[in-house]
């Protein structure tokens, strides 16, 4: 049990080949990649099943007091005054192949990742994470339960920040409709850059236009940028051959207009809110990027889910408590 616990913790940091060398160096033990993979899938599978059990129990209850009482029955993690919630998806390579003509292409799948984070005093940040391959409803239920245990129901302010992805919006509307909703600043700026490159072939002209747009975002929020984009569109449409950049402008306008209500960055900054999802990005790297992605790495469905579940146990500082539940015996 002790060796398995140590081996799997190392496995959340490094590939099995490096792990085998480290185990031999530290413990004079040789374990094959097949044994390590089987162990990871068994133990990680238990961690994933624990998460699913929580989600299914919540979804079986009516929304409201019953669900809240169920979530609050577990020990509280924190009681912050301001709580942030975020989610995103990360693509990772699988072992599966899709035939395209005479070639077989690697199939990529999305791992949904979520984090709940808060600041202690004026310096230290804390977070808890979750991951799954569930649909938006199932994933959202798990993220909501985690947020409740992190003090969401007692917090003075709750902020949900993410990109404008469809399933992220579904999670926000379904489970966090009372939270302050913020469109990630950096994600919107990426869309501005994309439109700028569609408008101008010259890099300097692109930079100048993007700088103008981001300045407007800082000074007058998303509504100010939207009005400027609409003026730009009218101006380009009136020029000879001006239609070349209209598709880029139309795409950015179509993205921003339905989300303008969650782009009041002037107000967010004045209230001291985080407006970029940097902690979410780092969570995605920790849960998926560093271990599931990389040269030659390919994953089965169960393997990817098990690995991210175990990484989550480490990040959440619940590793020892999880092992105290005897996951190997439960897997058997």
Coordinates of C-alpha atoms in Angstrom, one line a residue, residues 48 51-52 55-56 59 87-88 110-114 130-144 166-172 174-175 301 305:
X48 CA -13.5 9.1 -10.3
X51 CA -16.8 12.0 -7.7
X52 CA -19.6 10.5 -9.7
X55 CA -22.8 14.2 -8.5
X56 CA -25.5 11.5 -8.8
X59 CA -28.8 15.4 -9.1
X87 CA -14.0 26.3 -15.7
X88 CA -12.4 25.5 -19.1
X110 CA -11.8 17.4 -24.2
X111 CA -11.3 17.2 -20.5
X112 CA -13.5 19.6 -18.5
X113 CA -11.6 21.3 -15.7
X114 CA -12.8 23.6 -13.0
X130 CA -12.2 19.2 -10.3
X131 CA -12.0 17.5 -13.7
X132 CA -14.3 15.1 -15.7
X133 CA -15.4 13.9 -19.0
X134 CA -19.1 14.5 -18.0
X135 CA -21.5 16.7 -20.0
X136 CA -22.0 20.3 -18.8
X137 CA -24.8 19.3 -16.4
X138 CA -22.8 16.6 -14.6
X139 CA -19.6 18.6 -14.5
X140 CA -21.5 21.7 -13.3
X141 CA -23.1 19.7 -10.4
X142 CA -19.6 18.6 -9.2
X143 CA -18.2 22.1 -9.5
X144 CA -21.2 23.5 -7.6
X166 CA -21.0 27.4 -24.8
X167 CA -20.8 24.7 -22.1
X168 CA -19.1 27.1 -19.7
X169 CA -22.1 29.4 -20.1
X170 CA -24.4 26.5 -19.5
X171 CA -22.6 25.7 -16.2
X172 CA -22.7 29.4 -15.2
X174 CA -27.5 26.5 -14.4
X175 CA -25.5 26.4 -11.2
X301 CA -10.7 7.1 -21.9
X305 CA -9.9 10.2 -16.4

